[in-house]
Coordinates of C-alpha atoms and ligand atoms in Angstrom, one line a residue:
M1 CA 347.3 55.6 90.7
D2 CA 348.9 52.8 92.6
F3 CA 352.5 53.9 92.8
I4 CA 354.0 50.7 93.9
G5 CA 356.1 48.9 91.0
A6 CA 354.6 51.3 88.6
N7 CA 356.5 52.6 85.9
I8 CA 356.9 56.6 85.4
L9 CA 357.2 56.9 81.7
S10 CA 354.7 60.0 81.1
V11 CA 353.0 62.7 82.9
G12 CA 350.1 61.5 81.3
Q13 CA 349.7 58.9 83.7
F14 CA 348.9 61.1 86.5
E15 CA 346.2 62.6 88.2
R16 CA 345.8 65.5 90.0
A17 CA 345.5 63.6 93.1
D18 CA 348.9 61.8 92.5
I19 CA 350.6 65.0 92.2
D20 CA 349.2 66.1 95.8
R21 CA 350.4 62.8 96.8
I22 CA 354.0 63.4 95.3
F23 CA 354.3 66.8 96.5
A24 CA 353.1 66.0 99.9
V25 CA 355.8 63.2 100.2
A26 CA 358.6 65.6 98.7
D27 CA 357.7 68.0 101.5
T28 CA 359.0 65.3 104.2
M29 CA 362.3 64.8 102.4
G30 CA 363.9 68.2 103.4
P31 CA 365.8 67.1 106.7
Y32 CA 367.6 64.3 104.7
A33 CA 368.1 66.1 101.3
R34 CA 369.4 68.8 103.7
R35 CA 371.4 65.9 105.8
E36 CA 370.3 67.0 109.0
K37 CA 368.9 63.4 109.2
V38 CA 369.9 60.0 107.7
T39 CA 367.7 57.4 106.6
R40 CA 368.1 53.5 105.9
V41 CA 364.6 52.7 104.6
L42 CA 365.9 51.6 101.3
E43 CA 368.7 49.7 102.7
G44 CA 369.9 47.0 100.3
A45 CA 367.6 48.0 97.5
I46 CA 369.7 48.7 94.2
L47 CA 368.9 51.5 91.7
G48 CA 370.1 50.6 87.9
N49 CA 370.7 54.1 86.3
M50 CA 371.2 53.6 82.6
F51 CA 372.1 57.0 80.9
L52 CA 372.7 56.5 77.1
E53 CA 372.6 60.6 76.5
P54 CA 374.9 63.1 78.4
S55 CA 373.3 64.1 81.8
T56 CA 374.6 65.6 84.8
R57 CA 371.7 66.6 87.1
T58 CA 369.3 64.1 86.3
R59 CA 371.6 61.0 86.4
L60 CA 373.5 62.7 89.7
S61 CA 370.0 63.6 91.6
F62 CA 368.3 60.2 91.2
G63 CA 371.4 58.6 92.4
A64 CA 371.8 60.8 95.3
A65 CA 367.9 60.6 95.8
F66 CA 368.3 56.7 96.0
N67 CA 371.4 57.0 98.2
L68 CA 369.9 59.4 100.6
L69 CA 367.1 56.9 101.2
G70 CA 369.9 54.4 102.0
G71 CA 369.9 52.3 98.6
T72 CA 372.6 51.8 96.4
V73 CA 373.3 52.7 92.7
R74 CA 374.9 51.0 89.7
E75 CA 375.5 53.0 86.6
T76 CA 376.0 52.3 83.0
V77 CA 376.9 55.8 81.5
G78 CA 376.8 55.9 77.5
I79 CA 375.8 53.4 74.8
T80 CA 379.6 52.5 74.2
A81 CA 379.9 51.5 77.9
S82 CA 377.0 48.9 77.6
A83 CA 376.6 45.8 75.6
M84 CA 374.1 47.7 73.2
A85 CA 377.3 49.0 71.4
K86 CA 377.5 45.1 70.5
G87 CA 373.9 44.9 69.0
E88 CA 371.9 43.9 72.5
S89 CA 368.4 44.9 72.2
L90 CA 366.5 47.1 74.5
Y91 CA 364.6 43.9 75.6
D92 CA 367.4 41.8 76.4
T93 CA 369.2 44.5 78.3
A94 CA 366.1 45.3 80.0
R95 CA 365.5 41.5 81.1
V96 CA 369.0 41.3 82.1
L97 CA 369.4 44.6 84.3
S98 CA 366.2 44.2 86.2
G99 CA 367.3 41.3 87.6
Y100 CA 370.1 42.9 89.1
S101 CA 367.9 46.2 90.3
D102 CA 364.9 47.0 92.3
V103 CA 364.0 50.0 90.1
I104 CA 365.6 51.5 87.0
C105 CA 366.3 54.9 85.6
M106 CA 367.0 55.1 81.8
R107 CA 367.5 57.9 79.7
H108 CA 367.7 57.1 75.8
P109 CA 368.1 59.1 72.7
Q110 CA 364.8 57.9 71.0
A111 CA 361.5 58.5 71.8
G112 CA 359.4 55.7 73.0
S113 CA 362.6 53.6 73.8
V114 CA 362.1 53.6 77.7
A115 CA 358.5 52.7 77.4
E116 CA 360.0 50.0 75.1
F117 CA 362.5 49.2 77.6
A118 CA 359.8 49.3 80.6
A119 CA 357.7 46.4 78.7
A120 CA 360.8 44.0 79.3
S121 CA 361.8 45.1 82.5
R122 CA 360.6 43.3 85.6
V123 CA 361.2 45.9 88.0
P124 CA 359.7 49.6 87.9
V125 CA 361.3 51.9 85.1
V126 CA 361.6 55.7 85.6
N127 CA 362.0 57.6 82.1
G128 CA 364.8 59.9 82.7
G129 CA 363.9 61.5 79.1
D130 CA 363.4 59.7 75.7
G131 CA 364.6 61.7 73.0
A132 CA 362.5 64.8 72.5
N133 CA 359.2 63.1 73.7
E134 CA 359.0 63.6 77.6
H135 CA 360.8 64.3 80.8
P136 CA 358.4 63.5 83.7
T137 CA 360.4 63.4 86.6
Q138 CA 361.6 67.0 85.3
A139 CA 358.2 68.1 85.0
L140 CA 357.0 67.3 88.4
L141 CA 360.3 69.0 90.2
D142 CA 359.6 72.1 87.8
L143 CA 356.0 72.0 88.9
Y144 CA 357.1 71.6 92.6
T145 CA 359.2 74.6 91.9
I146 CA 356.8 76.8 90.5
R147 CA 354.1 75.8 93.3
K148 CA 357.0 77.0 95.9
E149 CA 357.9 80.2 94.3
L150 CA 354.3 81.0 93.8
S151 CA 353.5 80.3 97.2
G152 CA 356.2 83.0 98.3
N153 CA 354.5 85.5 96.1
G154 CA 350.8 85.0 97.2
R155 CA 350.0 82.9 94.3
A156 CA 348.8 79.4 93.8
L157 CA 348.9 76.6 91.0
D158 CA 345.6 77.5 89.4
D159 CA 345.8 80.7 88.2
F160 CA 349.2 81.9 87.3
R161 CA 350.8 82.9 84.0
I162 CA 354.3 81.4 82.4
A163 CA 356.6 82.0 79.5
M164 CA 358.4 79.3 78.1
I165 CA 361.5 80.5 75.7
G166 CA 363.6 78.8 73.4
D167 CA 363.3 75.3 71.5
L168 CA 359.9 74.4 72.0
K169 CA 359.6 71.7 69.4
H170 CA 362.4 69.6 70.8
G171 CA 362.5 70.3 74.4
R172 CA 361.0 67.4 76.1
T173 CA 361.0 69.2 79.6
V174 CA 358.8 71.8 78.3
H175 CA 356.3 69.1 76.6
S176 CA 356.3 67.1 79.9
L177 CA 355.5 70.5 81.7
C178 CA 352.6 71.4 79.4
K179 CA 350.8 68.3 79.8
L180 CA 351.2 68.4 83.2
L181 CA 349.8 71.8 83.5
C182 CA 346.7 70.4 81.9
L183 CA 345.7 69.0 85.4
F184 CA 345.3 72.5 86.8
K185 CA 342.9 75.4 86.1
K186 CA 343.2 79.0 84.6
V187 CA 347.0 78.8 83.4
H188 CA 347.9 81.4 80.9
L189 CA 350.7 80.5 78.4
V190 CA 353.2 82.7 76.5
F191 CA 355.4 80.3 73.9
V192 CA 358.3 82.3 73.0
S193 CA 360.3 80.6 70.1
P194 CA 361.5 81.1 66.5
P195 CA 358.3 80.0 64.4
E196 CA 360.5 77.0 63.2
L197 CA 360.9 75.8 66.8
A198 CA 357.4 76.1 67.7
M199 CA 355.6 74.1 70.6
P200 CA 354.0 71.4 69.0
Q201 CA 350.5 71.9 67.8
E202 CA 348.6 69.1 69.3
L203 CA 350.0 70.4 72.6
V204 CA 349.0 73.9 72.2
E205 CA 345.3 72.2 71.2
Q206 CA 345.4 70.1 74.3
L207 CA 346.1 73.3 76.7
R208 CA 343.2 75.4 75.2
A209 CA 341.2 72.1 75.4
V210 CA 341.1 72.6 79.0
G211 CA 340.6 75.9 79.1
H212 CA 344.1 77.4 79.4
T213 CA 345.0 80.5 77.2
V214 CA 347.9 80.1 74.6
E215 CA 349.5 82.9 73.3
V216 CA 352.6 82.5 70.8
T217 CA 355.0 85.0 70.0
D218 CA 358.9 85.7 68.7
Q219 CA 359.4 88.6 71.1
L220 CA 361.0 88.0 74.5
E221 CA 360.6 91.6 76.0
N222 CA 356.9 91.5 75.9
S223 CA 356.2 88.3 76.8
I224 CA 358.5 88.6 80.1
S225 CA 356.4 91.6 81.2
K226 CA 353.2 89.9 81.9
V227 CA 354.0 86.3 83.3
D228 CA 354.8 85.2 87.0
I229 CA 357.3 82.6 85.8
V230 CA 359.8 82.8 82.9
Y231 CA 361.0 79.3 81.9
S232 CA 364.0 79.5 79.7
T233 CA 365.5 76.7 77.7
R234 CA 368.5 75.5 75.6
I235 CA 368.5 75.0 71.9
Q236 CA 368.7 71.2 71.8
E237 CA 371.7 71.4 69.3
E238 CA 371.5 67.1 69.4
R239 CA 368.0 67.2 67.9
F240 CA 369.1 68.9 64.8
A241 CA 370.5 67.3 61.4
S242 CA 373.4 69.7 61.6
Q243 CA 375.2 72.1 64.2
E244 CA 375.0 74.7 61.5
E245 CA 371.1 74.5 61.6
A246 CA 371.2 74.7 65.4
N247 CA 373.2 77.6 65.0
L248 CA 371.0 79.5 63.0
Y249 CA 368.4 79.7 66.4
R250 CA 371.3 79.9 69.2
G251 CA 371.5 83.2 71.0
R252 CA 368.2 84.1 69.5
F253 CA 366.6 84.7 72.9
R254 CA 368.9 86.1 75.9
L255 CA 367.6 86.9 79.1
N256 CA 370.0 88.9 81.1
R257 CA 369.8 91.3 84.1
E258 CA 369.4 94.7 81.9
I259 CA 366.4 93.1 80.0
F260 CA 364.7 91.7 83.1
T261 CA 364.9 94.6 84.9
R262 CA 363.2 96.7 82.4
Y263 CA 360.8 94.3 81.3
A264 CA 359.7 91.7 83.9
Q265 CA 358.1 92.6 87.1
P266 CA 360.4 92.5 89.9
N267 CA 359.2 89.3 91.5
T268 CA 358.8 87.4 88.6
V269 CA 360.7 83.9 88.8
I270 CA 363.5 82.8 86.6
M271 CA 363.7 79.0 85.9
H272 CA 365.8 76.8 83.1
P273 CA 365.8 73.2 83.5
L274 CA 369.4 73.3 82.9
P275 CA 372.2 73.0 81.3
R276 CA 371.9 76.6 80.3
D277 CA 374.1 77.1 77.3
S278 CA 376.8 79.5 78.8
R279 CA 378.9 79.6 75.3
A280 CA 379.3 83.5 74.2
E281 CA 377.1 82.6 71.0
A282 CA 374.1 80.9 72.9
N283 CA 374.1 82.3 76.7
E284 CA 370.4 82.2 76.9
L285 CA 370.3 82.8 80.6
D286 CA 373.4 85.2 81.3
T287 CA 375.3 84.9 84.4
D288 CA 374.9 88.6 85.6
L289 CA 371.7 87.2 86.9
N290 CA 373.4 84.7 89.5
E291 CA 372.8 86.5 92.6
H292 CA 369.5 88.0 91.4
P293 CA 366.6 86.6 94.1
S294 CA 364.4 85.9 91.0
L295 CA 366.7 83.2 89.9
A296 CA 365.3 79.8 91.0
I297 CA 367.3 77.7 88.7
F298 CA 369.5 76.2 91.8
R299 CA 366.3 75.9 94.0
Q300 CA 364.8 74.1 91.3
T301 CA 367.8 71.6 91.0
D302 CA 367.7 71.0 94.9
N303 CA 364.2 70.3 94.6
G304 CA 364.6 67.8 92.2
L305 CA 366.4 65.7 94.9
L306 CA 363.2 66.2 97.0
V307 CA 360.9 64.9 94.1
R308 CA 363.0 62.2 93.0
M309 CA 363.1 60.8 96.8
A310 CA 359.5 60.9 97.2
L311 CA 358.8 58.8 93.8
F312 CA 361.6 56.3 94.7
A313 CA 359.9 55.9 98.4
M314 CA 356.4 55.5 96.8
L315 CA 357.3 53.3 93.9
L316 CA 359.0 51.1 96.8
G317 CA 355.9 51.4 99.1
V318 CA 358.2 53.0 102.0
E319 CA 357.0 56.6 102.1
D320 CA 355.4 56.2 105.7
Q321 CA 358.7 54.6 106.8
V322 CA 361.3 57.0 106.3
D323 CA 361.3 58.6 109.5
E324 CA 361.3 55.3 111.3
Y325 CA 364.3 54.1 109.6
S326 CA 366.4 57.4 110.4
Y327 CA 368.9 58.9 112.7
P328 CA 370.9 62.5 113.2
V329 CA 373.6 62.7 111.1
R330 CA 377.1 62.6 112.6
W331 CA 379.1 64.9 110.7
Q332 CA 378.8 68.6 110.7
S333 CA 377.2 69.9 107.8
R334 CA 377.3 73.6 106.4
R335 CA 375.1 74.0 103.9
N336 CA 374.0 77.2 102.4
P337 CA 370.4 77.7 100.9
A338 CA 370.6 77.8 97.0
Ligands
NCD401 C1 367.1 68.8 79.7 C2 367.0 67.4 79.3 O1 368.0 66.6 79.2 O2 366.1 67.3 78.5 N1 367.8 68.9 81.1 C3 367.5 68.2 82.4 O3 367.4 66.9 82.4 N2 367.6 68.7 83.5 C4 367.3 70.0 79.3 C5 368.3 70.3 78.4 O4 369.3 69.3 77.9 O5 368.2 71.3 77.6

């Protein structure tokens, strides 16, 4: 695909060669993300961040990625802080905001809303999550992480096994990741959820149609014993009709050190898109795994910066000029690896 000026709305728009290109550019962003070098390649460019649903890492890493390339970020956080609270349409908001920005990242509670916004925007729009539908940049950073972690274990993206656990019905990160995995070969997927929160059938069929094998279960212990990656997720409480309904599923699958040590192979990689729900009644990924070398969740969030930097550089056509506009950092940076 031609990245310059493109909207990033769904992982369905990528071919495998596009993924290879994004990952190759992401690989070059390490020195900037680690603050070993500074680049001004996007000096003068403005990112409009429009986040109409709660977010910590997606919003901040989009912003930090743009800043690390030398650009500036303007943010709107929460519908009540925007004129949408006065009845302004997505169309008008897009027409206006795109006059102030060179690229826009948007998160919105409704599926399809970011595409609607993008249709009216005069600059590229990146989907930061539209309801239960998609979260394409999260899938890219997840896949980038899987590739890195697998290569440490002598494995590759074609031919690996992954268990996805939790709310697979509403989780946009697992929806996008499954679609992205259709570009690869020989993936074995184990979907672990209560039957009511199962992966949408059309995604299961899409995966099977490309030759992947899919197993569906509600048993956590057995599923983690035979995979390379365990991808845990949060019950998406904001998508349920009531908290009482969400409460029925909270804490159903809890991964902790004892269960992991007993059932998983020692080099199985633990991922989670975060936030993990650390309240006692949920606690799907226990903090007693925090120091475990298999826990990749903070390597995953660090990788998000690399992938988002790569995307911005490519959307604005500067990926080959990042080094040209760089210089060493002047301050002392003491950054420990995640
Ligand atoms: C996810 C999201 O917002 O979809 N978080 C994220 O962007 N990393 C997952 C979640 O909220 O559970």
